[in-house]
Short mmCIF file of C-alpha atoms in Angstrom, two decimals:
data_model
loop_
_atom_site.label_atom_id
_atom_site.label_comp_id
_atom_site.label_asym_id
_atom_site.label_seq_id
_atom_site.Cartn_x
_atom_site.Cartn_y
_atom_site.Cartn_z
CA UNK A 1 -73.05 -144.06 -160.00
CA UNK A 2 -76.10 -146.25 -159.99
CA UNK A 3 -79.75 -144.70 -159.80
CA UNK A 4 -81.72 -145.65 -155.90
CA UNK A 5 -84.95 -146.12 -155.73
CA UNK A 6 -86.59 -142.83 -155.62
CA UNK A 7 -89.04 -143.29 -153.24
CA UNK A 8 -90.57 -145.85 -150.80
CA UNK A 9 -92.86 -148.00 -152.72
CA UNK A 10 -92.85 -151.68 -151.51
CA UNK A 11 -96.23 -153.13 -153.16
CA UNK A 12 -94.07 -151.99 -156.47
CA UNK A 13 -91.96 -154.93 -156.64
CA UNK A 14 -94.81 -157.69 -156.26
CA UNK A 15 -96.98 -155.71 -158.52
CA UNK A 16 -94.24 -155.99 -161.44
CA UNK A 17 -93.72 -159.30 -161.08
CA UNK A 18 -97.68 -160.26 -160.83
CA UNK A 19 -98.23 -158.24 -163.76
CA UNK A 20 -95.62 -159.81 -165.79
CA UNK A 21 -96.13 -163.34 -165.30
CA UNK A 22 -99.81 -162.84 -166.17
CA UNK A 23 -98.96 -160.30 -169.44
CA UNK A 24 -96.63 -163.20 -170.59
CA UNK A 25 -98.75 -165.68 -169.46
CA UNK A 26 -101.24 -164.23 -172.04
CA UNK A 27 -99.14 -163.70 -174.78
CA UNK A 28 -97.98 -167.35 -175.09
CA UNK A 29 -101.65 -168.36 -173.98
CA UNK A 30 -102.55 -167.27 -177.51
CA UNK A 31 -100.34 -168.14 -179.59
CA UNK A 32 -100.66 -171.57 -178.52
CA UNK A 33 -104.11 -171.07 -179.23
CA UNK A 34 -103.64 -169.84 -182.74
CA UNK A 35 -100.78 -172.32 -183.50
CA UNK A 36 -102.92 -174.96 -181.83
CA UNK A 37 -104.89 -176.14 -185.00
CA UNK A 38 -101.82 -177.09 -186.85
CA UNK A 39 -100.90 -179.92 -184.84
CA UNK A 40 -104.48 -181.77 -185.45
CA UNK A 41 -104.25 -180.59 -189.36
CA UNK A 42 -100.68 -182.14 -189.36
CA UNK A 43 -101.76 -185.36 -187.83
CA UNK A 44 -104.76 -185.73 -190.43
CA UNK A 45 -102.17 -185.09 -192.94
CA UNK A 46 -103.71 -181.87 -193.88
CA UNK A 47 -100.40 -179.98 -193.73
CA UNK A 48 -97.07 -180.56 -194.24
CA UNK A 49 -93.86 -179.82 -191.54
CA UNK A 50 -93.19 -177.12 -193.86
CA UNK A 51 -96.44 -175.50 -193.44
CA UNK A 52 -96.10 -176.08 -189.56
CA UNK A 53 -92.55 -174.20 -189.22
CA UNK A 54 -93.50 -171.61 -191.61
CA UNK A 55 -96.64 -170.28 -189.27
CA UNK A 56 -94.52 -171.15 -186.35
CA UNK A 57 -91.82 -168.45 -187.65
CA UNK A 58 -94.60 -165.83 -189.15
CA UNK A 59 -96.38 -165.43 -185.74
CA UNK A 60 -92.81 -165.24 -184.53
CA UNK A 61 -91.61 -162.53 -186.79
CA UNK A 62 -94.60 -160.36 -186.36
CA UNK A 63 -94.39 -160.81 -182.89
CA UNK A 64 -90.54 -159.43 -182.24
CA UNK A 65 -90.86 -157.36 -185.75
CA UNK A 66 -91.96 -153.79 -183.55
CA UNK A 67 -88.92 -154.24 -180.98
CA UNK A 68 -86.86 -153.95 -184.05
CA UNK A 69 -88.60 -151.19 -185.80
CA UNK A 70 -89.17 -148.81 -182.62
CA UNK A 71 -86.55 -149.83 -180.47
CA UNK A 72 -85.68 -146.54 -180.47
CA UNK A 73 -89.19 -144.84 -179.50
CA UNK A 74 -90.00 -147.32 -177.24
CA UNK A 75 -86.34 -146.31 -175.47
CA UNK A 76 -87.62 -142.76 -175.78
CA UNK A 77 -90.81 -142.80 -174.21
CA UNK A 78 -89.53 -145.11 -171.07
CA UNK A 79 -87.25 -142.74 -170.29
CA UNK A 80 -88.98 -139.96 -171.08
CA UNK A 81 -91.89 -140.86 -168.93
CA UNK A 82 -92.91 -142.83 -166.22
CA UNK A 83 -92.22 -146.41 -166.40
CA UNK A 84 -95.19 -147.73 -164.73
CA UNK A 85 -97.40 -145.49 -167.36
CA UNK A 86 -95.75 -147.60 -170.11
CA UNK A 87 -96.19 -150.72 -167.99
CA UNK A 88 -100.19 -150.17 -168.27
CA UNK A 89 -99.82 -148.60 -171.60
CA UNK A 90 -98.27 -152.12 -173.09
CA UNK A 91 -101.32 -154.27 -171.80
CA UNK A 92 -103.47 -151.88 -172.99
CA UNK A 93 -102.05 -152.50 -176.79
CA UNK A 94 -102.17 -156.12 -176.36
CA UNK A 95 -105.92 -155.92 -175.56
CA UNK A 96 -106.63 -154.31 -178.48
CA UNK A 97 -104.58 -156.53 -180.73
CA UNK A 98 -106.72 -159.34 -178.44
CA UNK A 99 -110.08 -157.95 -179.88
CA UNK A 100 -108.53 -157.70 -182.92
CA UNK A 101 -107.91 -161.34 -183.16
CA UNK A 102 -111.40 -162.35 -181.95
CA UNK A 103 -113.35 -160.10 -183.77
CA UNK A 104 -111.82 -162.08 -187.03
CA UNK A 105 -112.61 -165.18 -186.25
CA UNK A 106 -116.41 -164.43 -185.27
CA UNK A 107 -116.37 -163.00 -188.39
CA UNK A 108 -114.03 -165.12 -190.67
CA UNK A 109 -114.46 -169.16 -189.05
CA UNK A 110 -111.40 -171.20 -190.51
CA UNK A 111 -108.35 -169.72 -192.41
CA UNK A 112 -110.47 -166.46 -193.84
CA UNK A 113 -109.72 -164.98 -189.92
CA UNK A 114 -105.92 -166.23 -190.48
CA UNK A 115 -104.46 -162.20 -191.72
CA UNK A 116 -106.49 -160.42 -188.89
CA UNK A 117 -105.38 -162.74 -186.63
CA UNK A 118 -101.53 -162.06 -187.93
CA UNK A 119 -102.72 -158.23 -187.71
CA UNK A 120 -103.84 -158.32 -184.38
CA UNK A 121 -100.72 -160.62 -182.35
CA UNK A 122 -98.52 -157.76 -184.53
CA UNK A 123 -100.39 -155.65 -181.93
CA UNK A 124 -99.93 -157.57 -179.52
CA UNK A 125 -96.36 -157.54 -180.20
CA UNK A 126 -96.58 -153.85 -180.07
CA UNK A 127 -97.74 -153.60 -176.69
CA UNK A 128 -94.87 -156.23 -175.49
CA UNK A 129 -92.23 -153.77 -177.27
CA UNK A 130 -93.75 -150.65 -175.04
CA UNK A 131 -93.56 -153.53 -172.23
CA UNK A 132 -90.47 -154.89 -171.72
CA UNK A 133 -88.37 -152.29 -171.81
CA UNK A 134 -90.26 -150.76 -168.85
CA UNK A 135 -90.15 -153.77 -167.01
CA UNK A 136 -86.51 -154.31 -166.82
CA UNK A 137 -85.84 -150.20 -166.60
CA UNK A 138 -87.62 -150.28 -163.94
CA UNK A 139 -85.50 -152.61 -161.40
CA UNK A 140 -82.93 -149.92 -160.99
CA UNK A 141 -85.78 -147.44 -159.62
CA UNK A 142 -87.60 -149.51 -157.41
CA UNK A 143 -84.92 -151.92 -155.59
CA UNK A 144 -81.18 -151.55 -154.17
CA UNK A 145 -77.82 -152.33 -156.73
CA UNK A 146 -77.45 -155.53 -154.84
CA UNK A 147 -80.57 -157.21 -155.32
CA UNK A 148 -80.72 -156.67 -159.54
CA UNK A 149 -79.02 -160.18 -160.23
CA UNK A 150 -81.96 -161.93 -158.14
CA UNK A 151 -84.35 -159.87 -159.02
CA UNK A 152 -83.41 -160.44 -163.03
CA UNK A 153 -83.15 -163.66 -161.85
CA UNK A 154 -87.22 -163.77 -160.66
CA UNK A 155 -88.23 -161.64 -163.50
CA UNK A 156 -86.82 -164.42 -165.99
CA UNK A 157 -88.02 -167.38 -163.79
CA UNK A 158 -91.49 -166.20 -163.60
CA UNK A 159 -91.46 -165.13 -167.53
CA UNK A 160 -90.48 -169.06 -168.63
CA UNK A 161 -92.87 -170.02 -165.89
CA UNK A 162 -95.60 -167.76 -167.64
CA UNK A 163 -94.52 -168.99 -171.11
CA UNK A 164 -94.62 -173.12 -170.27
CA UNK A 165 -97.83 -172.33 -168.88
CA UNK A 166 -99.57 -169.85 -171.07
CA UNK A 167 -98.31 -172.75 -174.00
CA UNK A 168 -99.77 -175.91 -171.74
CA UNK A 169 -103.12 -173.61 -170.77
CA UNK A 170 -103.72 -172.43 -174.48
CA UNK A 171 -102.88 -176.03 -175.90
CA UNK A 172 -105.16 -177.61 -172.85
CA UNK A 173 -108.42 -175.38 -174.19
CA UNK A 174 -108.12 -175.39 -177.55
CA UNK A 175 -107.78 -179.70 -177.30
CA UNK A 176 -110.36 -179.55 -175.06
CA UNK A 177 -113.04 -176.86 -176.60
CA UNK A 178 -111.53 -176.32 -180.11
CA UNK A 179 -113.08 -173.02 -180.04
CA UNK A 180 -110.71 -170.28 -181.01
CA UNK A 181 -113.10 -166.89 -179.80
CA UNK A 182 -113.00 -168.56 -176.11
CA UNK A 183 -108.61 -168.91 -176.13
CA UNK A 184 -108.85 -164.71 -176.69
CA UNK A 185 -111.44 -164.53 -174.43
CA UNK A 186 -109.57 -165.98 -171.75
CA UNK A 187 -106.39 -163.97 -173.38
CA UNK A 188 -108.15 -160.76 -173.08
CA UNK A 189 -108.80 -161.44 -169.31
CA UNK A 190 -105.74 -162.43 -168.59
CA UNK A 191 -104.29 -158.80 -170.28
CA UNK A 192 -107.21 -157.12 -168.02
CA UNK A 193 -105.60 -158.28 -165.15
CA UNK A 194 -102.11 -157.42 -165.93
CA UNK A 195 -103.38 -153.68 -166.80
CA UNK A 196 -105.08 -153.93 -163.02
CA UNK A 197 -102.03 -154.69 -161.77
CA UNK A 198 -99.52 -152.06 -163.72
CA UNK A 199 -102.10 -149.90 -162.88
CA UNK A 200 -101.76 -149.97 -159.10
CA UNK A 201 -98.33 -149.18 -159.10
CA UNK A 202 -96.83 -145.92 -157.27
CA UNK A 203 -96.13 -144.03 -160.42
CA UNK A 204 -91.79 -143.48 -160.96
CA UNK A 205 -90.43 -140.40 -162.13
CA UNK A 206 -89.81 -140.01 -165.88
CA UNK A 207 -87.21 -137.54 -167.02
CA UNK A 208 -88.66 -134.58 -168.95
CA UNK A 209 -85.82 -133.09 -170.57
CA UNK A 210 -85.76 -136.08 -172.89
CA UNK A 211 -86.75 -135.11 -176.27
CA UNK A 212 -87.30 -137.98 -179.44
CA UNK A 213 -85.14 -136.33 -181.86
CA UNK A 214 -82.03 -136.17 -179.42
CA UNK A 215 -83.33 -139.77 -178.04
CA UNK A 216 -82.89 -141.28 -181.64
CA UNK A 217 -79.37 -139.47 -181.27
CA UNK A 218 -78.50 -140.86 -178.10
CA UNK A 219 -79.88 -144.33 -178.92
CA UNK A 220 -77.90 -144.64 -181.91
CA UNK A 221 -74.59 -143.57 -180.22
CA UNK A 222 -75.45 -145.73 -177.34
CA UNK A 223 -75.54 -148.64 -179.48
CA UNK A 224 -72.29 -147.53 -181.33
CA UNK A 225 -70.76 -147.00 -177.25
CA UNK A 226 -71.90 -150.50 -176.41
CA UNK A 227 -71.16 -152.63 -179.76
CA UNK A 228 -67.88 -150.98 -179.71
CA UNK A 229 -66.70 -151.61 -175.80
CA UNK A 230 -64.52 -154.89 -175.66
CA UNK A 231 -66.62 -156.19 -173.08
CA UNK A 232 -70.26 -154.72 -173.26
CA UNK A 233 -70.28 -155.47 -177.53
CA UNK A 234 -69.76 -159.08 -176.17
CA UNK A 235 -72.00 -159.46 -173.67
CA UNK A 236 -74.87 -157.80 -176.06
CA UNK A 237 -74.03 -160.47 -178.63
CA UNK A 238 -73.90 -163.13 -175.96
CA UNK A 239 -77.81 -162.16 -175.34
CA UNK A 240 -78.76 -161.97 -178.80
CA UNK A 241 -77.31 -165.53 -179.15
CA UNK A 242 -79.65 -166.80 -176.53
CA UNK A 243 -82.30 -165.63 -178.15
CA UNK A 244 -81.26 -167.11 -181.63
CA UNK A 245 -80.77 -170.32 -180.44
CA UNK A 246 -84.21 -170.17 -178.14
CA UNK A 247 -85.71 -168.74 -181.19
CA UNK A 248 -84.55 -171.21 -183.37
CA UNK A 249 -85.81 -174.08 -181.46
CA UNK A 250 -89.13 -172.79 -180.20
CA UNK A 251 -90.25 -172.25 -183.91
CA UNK A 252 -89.32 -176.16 -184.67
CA UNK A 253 -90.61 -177.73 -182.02
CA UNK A 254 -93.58 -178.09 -182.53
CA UNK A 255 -92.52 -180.29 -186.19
CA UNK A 256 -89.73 -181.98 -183.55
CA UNK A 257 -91.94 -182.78 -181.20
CA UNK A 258 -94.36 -184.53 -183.30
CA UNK A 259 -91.65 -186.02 -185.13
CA UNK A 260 -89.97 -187.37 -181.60
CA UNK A 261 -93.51 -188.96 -180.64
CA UNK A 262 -94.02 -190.71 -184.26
CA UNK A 263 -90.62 -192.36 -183.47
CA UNK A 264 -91.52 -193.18 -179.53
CA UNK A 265 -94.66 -194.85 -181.25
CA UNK A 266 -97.16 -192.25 -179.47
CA UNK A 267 -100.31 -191.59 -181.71
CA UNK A 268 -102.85 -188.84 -181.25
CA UNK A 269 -100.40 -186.55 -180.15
CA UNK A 270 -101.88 -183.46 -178.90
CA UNK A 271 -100.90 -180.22 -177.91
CA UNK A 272 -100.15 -180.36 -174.52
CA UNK A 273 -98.35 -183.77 -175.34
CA UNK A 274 -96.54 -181.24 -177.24
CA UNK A 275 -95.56 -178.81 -174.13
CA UNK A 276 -94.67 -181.81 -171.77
CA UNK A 277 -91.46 -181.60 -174.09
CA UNK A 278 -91.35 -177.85 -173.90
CA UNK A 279 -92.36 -178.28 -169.92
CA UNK A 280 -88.29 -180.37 -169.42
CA UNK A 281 -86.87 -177.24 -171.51
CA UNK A 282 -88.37 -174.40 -169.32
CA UNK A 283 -87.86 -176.43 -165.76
CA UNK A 284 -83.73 -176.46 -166.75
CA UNK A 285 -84.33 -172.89 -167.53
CA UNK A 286 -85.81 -171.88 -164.79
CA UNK A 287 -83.39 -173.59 -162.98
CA UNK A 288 -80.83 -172.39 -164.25
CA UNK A 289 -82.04 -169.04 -163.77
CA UNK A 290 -82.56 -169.65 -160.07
CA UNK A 291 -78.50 -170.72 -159.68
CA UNK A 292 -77.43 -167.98 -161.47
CA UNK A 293 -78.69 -165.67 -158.70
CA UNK A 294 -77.01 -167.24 -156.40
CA UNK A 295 -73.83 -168.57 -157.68
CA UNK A 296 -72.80 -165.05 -159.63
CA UNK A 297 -72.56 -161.45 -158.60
CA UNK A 298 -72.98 -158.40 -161.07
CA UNK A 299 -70.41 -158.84 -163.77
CA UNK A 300 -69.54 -161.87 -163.13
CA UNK A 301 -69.17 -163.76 -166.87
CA UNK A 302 -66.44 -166.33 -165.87
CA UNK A 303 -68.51 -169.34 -166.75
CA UNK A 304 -70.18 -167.59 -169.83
CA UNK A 305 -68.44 -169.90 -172.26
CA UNK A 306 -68.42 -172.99 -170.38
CA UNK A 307 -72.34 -172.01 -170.23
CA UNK A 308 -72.30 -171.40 -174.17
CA UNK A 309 -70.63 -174.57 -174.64
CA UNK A 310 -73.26 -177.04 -172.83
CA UNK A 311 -75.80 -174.96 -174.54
CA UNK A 312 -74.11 -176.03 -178.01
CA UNK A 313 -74.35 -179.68 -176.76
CA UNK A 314 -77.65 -179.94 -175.88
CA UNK A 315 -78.64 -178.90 -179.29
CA UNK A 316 -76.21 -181.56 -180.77
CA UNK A 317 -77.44 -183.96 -178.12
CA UNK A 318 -81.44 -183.12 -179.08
CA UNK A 319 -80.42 -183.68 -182.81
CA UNK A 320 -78.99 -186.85 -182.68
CA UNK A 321 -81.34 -187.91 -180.15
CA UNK A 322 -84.98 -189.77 -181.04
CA UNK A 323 -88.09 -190.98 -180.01
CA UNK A 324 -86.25 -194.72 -180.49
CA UNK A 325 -84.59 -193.88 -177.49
CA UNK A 326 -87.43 -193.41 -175.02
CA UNK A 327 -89.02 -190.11 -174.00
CA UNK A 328 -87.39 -189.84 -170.80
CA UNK A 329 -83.69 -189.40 -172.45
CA UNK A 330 -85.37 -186.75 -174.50
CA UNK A 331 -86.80 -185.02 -171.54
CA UNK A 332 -83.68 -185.03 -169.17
CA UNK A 333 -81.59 -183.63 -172.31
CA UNK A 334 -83.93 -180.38 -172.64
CA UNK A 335 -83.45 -180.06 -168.93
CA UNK A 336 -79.62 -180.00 -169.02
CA UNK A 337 -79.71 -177.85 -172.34
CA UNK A 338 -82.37 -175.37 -170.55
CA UNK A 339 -80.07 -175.20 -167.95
CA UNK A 340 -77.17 -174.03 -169.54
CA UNK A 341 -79.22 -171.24 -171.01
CA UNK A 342 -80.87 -169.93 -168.09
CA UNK A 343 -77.23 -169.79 -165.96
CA UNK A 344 -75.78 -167.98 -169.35
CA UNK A 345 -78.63 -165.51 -169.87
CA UNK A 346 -79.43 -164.02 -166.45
CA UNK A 347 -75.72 -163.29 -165.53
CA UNK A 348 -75.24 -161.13 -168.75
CA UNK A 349 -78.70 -159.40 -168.36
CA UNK A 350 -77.51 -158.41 -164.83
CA UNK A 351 -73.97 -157.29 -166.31
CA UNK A 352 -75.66 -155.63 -169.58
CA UNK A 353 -77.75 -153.01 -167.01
CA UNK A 354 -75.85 -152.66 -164.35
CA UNK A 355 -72.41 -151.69 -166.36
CA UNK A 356 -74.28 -149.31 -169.40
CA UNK A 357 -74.76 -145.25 -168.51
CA UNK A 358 -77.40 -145.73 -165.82
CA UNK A 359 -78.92 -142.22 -167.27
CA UNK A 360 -79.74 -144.27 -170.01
CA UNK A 361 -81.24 -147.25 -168.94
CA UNK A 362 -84.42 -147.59 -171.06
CA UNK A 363 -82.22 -146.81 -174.15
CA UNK A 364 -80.36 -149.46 -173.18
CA UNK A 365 -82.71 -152.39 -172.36
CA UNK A 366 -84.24 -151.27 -175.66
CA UNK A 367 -81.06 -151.88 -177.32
CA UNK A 368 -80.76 -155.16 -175.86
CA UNK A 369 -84.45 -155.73 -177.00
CA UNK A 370 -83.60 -154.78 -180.54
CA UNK A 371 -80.66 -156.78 -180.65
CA UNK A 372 -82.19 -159.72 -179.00
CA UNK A 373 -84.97 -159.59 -181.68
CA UNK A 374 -83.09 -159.28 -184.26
CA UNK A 375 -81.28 -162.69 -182.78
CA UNK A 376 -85.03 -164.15 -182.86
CA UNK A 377 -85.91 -162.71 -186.54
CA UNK A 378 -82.79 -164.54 -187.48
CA UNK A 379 -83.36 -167.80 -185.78
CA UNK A 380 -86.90 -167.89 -187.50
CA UNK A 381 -85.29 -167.37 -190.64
CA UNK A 382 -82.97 -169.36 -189.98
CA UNK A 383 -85.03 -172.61 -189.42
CA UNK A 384 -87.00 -171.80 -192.70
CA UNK A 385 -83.81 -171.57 -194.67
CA UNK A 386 -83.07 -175.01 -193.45
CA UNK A 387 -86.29 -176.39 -193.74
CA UNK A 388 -86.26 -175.07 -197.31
CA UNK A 389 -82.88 -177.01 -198.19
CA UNK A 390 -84.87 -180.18 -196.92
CA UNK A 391 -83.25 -180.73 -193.79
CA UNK A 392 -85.81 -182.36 -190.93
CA UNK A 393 -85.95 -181.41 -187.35
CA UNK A 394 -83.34 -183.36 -185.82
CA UNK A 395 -80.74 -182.37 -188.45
CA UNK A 396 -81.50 -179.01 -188.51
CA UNK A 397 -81.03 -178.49 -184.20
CA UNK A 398 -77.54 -180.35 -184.90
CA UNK A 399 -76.72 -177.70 -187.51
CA UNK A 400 -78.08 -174.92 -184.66
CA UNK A 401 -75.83 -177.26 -181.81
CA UNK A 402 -72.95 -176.01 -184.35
CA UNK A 403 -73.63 -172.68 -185.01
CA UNK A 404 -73.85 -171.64 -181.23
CA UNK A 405 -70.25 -173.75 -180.62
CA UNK A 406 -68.86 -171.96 -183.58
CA UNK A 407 -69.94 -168.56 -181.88
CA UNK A 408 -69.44 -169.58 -178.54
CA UNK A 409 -65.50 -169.94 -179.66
CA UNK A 410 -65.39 -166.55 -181.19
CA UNK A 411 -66.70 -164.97 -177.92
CA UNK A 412 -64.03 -167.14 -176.14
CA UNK A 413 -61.20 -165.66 -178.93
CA UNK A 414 -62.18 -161.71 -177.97
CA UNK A 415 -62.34 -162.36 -173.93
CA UNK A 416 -66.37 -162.74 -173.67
CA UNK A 417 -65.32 -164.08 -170.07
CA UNK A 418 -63.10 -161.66 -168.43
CA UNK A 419 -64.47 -159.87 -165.35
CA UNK A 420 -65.02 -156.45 -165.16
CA UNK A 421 -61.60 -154.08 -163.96
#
């Protein structure tokens, strides 16, 4: 049986999603900001590429690091307590780890800030690891079984909405101000209003007879339960390959991007030149996201690997692909390629919840956290590695185009696709 929601509470649902979109909006907000100066030291020659993916993957890493090392608490406490407490509780870590960041650089100007600003987005991070598991735990509670693939489905549309533009609205005001303290000013009001918004939630019902020492029990057998089910193992892989892959090209694109300009004979490029590209990858997600909803019901993974496939090829496509070619080819490929993703991902998000113990559900969206991070720390690894063994941009998203085939056929070998009995 599947939990109802537990009590009328209609301004819930709008709240969520208002509070997301401008939690997420905030977290890519500044790390566009922070990232931001890299693009004008790279185009002065300053830095290298190398430099550029290497902070691209560190703010990365720090980022995802605490779903990985507390996956378990965070499971704990958002099922041990209400999950619109944790909701509030996340923003009001990211605020801190805001203030963090600007008290450096009024303090530090230049690259003396650079740690405490890696100190305080790891706190950021923090208060997105309390976050997310709350936010997707908290569908079951507040809507009806049958409306979890859309609402997935608008969660996820309004998240890659938040994240093109918290990434064009950070890269727009550092061009335009090059003032670091005023991007985490605007960050920490943009966390403010998230907490407002969490905040004015009906409170849901946590379960009290949830203790952390059996919860670290329970998580860790619900992992073993789901890695080990034919069917729910794969479809917790086929999210943490998602997340490699979209990890693995968000940390080189901003050295892709620059290099696809150079070759379209675009100078100056700036850093919302940079998120038009990243604005044709989130539109096909988004997209994507939006058909999924309608075009699959709950465990419905019968186009998984077709979806997997066309993912594979956009990467191969974007690799072999250039600036010599025009911008416009460019642009319609990440739209194609972001649509693959967003049809794949929402379908087994939907499947992942609705098909674990629903007594455990914030153990088990933290388990998909944790291995979805881990898919991340391993993409950003994974780029370094290969920008370490000299390979550029475009050759290194052919060798990612061939990794995600390569898996996509293994998921295809053990039945990734068949529907559930």
């Amino acid at each position: 049986m599947h939990p109802t929601p537990s009590a009328p509470a209609p301004r819930n649902y709008p709240l969520l999603l208002t509070g997301q979109f401008l939690g997420a909006f905030g977290d890519n907000f500044l790390l566009a900001a922070i990232l931001g100066p890299l693009t004008y030291a790279i185009n002065t020659g300053r830095i290298t590429e190398a430099k550029v993916n290497g902070e691209n993957a560190l703010f990365g890493l720090v980022f995802t690091l605490p779903f990985i090392v507390l996956a378990p608490l965070a499971g704990y406490l958002n099922d041990r307590m209400s999950k619109t407490l944790w909701l509030t509780g996340g923003n009001v870590l990211k605020l801190l780890g805001t203030f963090t960041g600007l008290a450096a650089v009024y303090a530090y100007p230049g690259d003396a800030s650079h740690t405490l600003q890696v100190i305080g987005y790891t706190i950021v991070g923090f208060g997105a690891c309390i976050y997310s598991p709350a936010k997707y735990g908290i569908l079951p509670e507040i809507l009806p079984r049958e409306r979890l693939v859309k609402a997935n489905g608008t969660v996820e549309m309004l998240t890659l909405v938040a994240i093109v533009g918290g990434l064009a609205g950070g890269g727009i005001l550092y061009d335009n101000t090059l003032s670091l303290p005023l991007c985490y000013t605007v960050s920490a009001g943009l966390y403010l209003a998230a907490l407002v918004c969490n905040a004015a939630m009906t409170r849901t019902p946590g379960n009290t007879s949830a203790h952390f020492g059996r919860s670290v029990r329970e998580f860790a057998a619900t992992f073993v339960a789901i890695v080990r089910s034919p069917r729910l193992g794969r479809i917790l892989l086929g999210s943490a390959l998602f997340w490699f892959a979209g990890s693995t090209l968000k940390t080189a694109l901003q050295g892709w991007g620059l290099m696809v300009y150079t070759e379209a004979g675009v100078t100056n490029v700036t850093n919302l030149k940079l998120v038009l590209l990243k604005l044709g990858l989130v539109a096909g997600i988004v997209a994507g996201s939006v058909l999924a909803g309608q075009l699959h019901k709950i465990g419905d993974l019968s186009w998984a690997r077709r979806y997997g496939t066309f993912m594979a090829a956009g990467f191969l496509g974007l690799g072999l692909l250039g600036g010599h070619h025009g911008l416009t080819l460019v642009v319609l490929v990440l739209i194609l390629t972001g649509a693959a993703a967003g049809l794949l991902i929402v379908p087994v998000n939907a499947a992942l919840q609705s098909e674990s113990d629903p007594t455990t559900v914030g153990k088990t969206v933290a388990i998909q956290n944790f291995a979805d991070c881990i898919g991340i720390a391993v993409g950003a690894a994974f780029l370094g590695f290969l920008t370490k063994q000299g390979l550029n941009p475009h050759q290194s998203l052919m060798v990612l185009g061939g990794i995600v085939a390569a898996i996509t056929l293994a998921l295809r070998v053990v039945g990734f696709d068949q529907r559930k009995a």
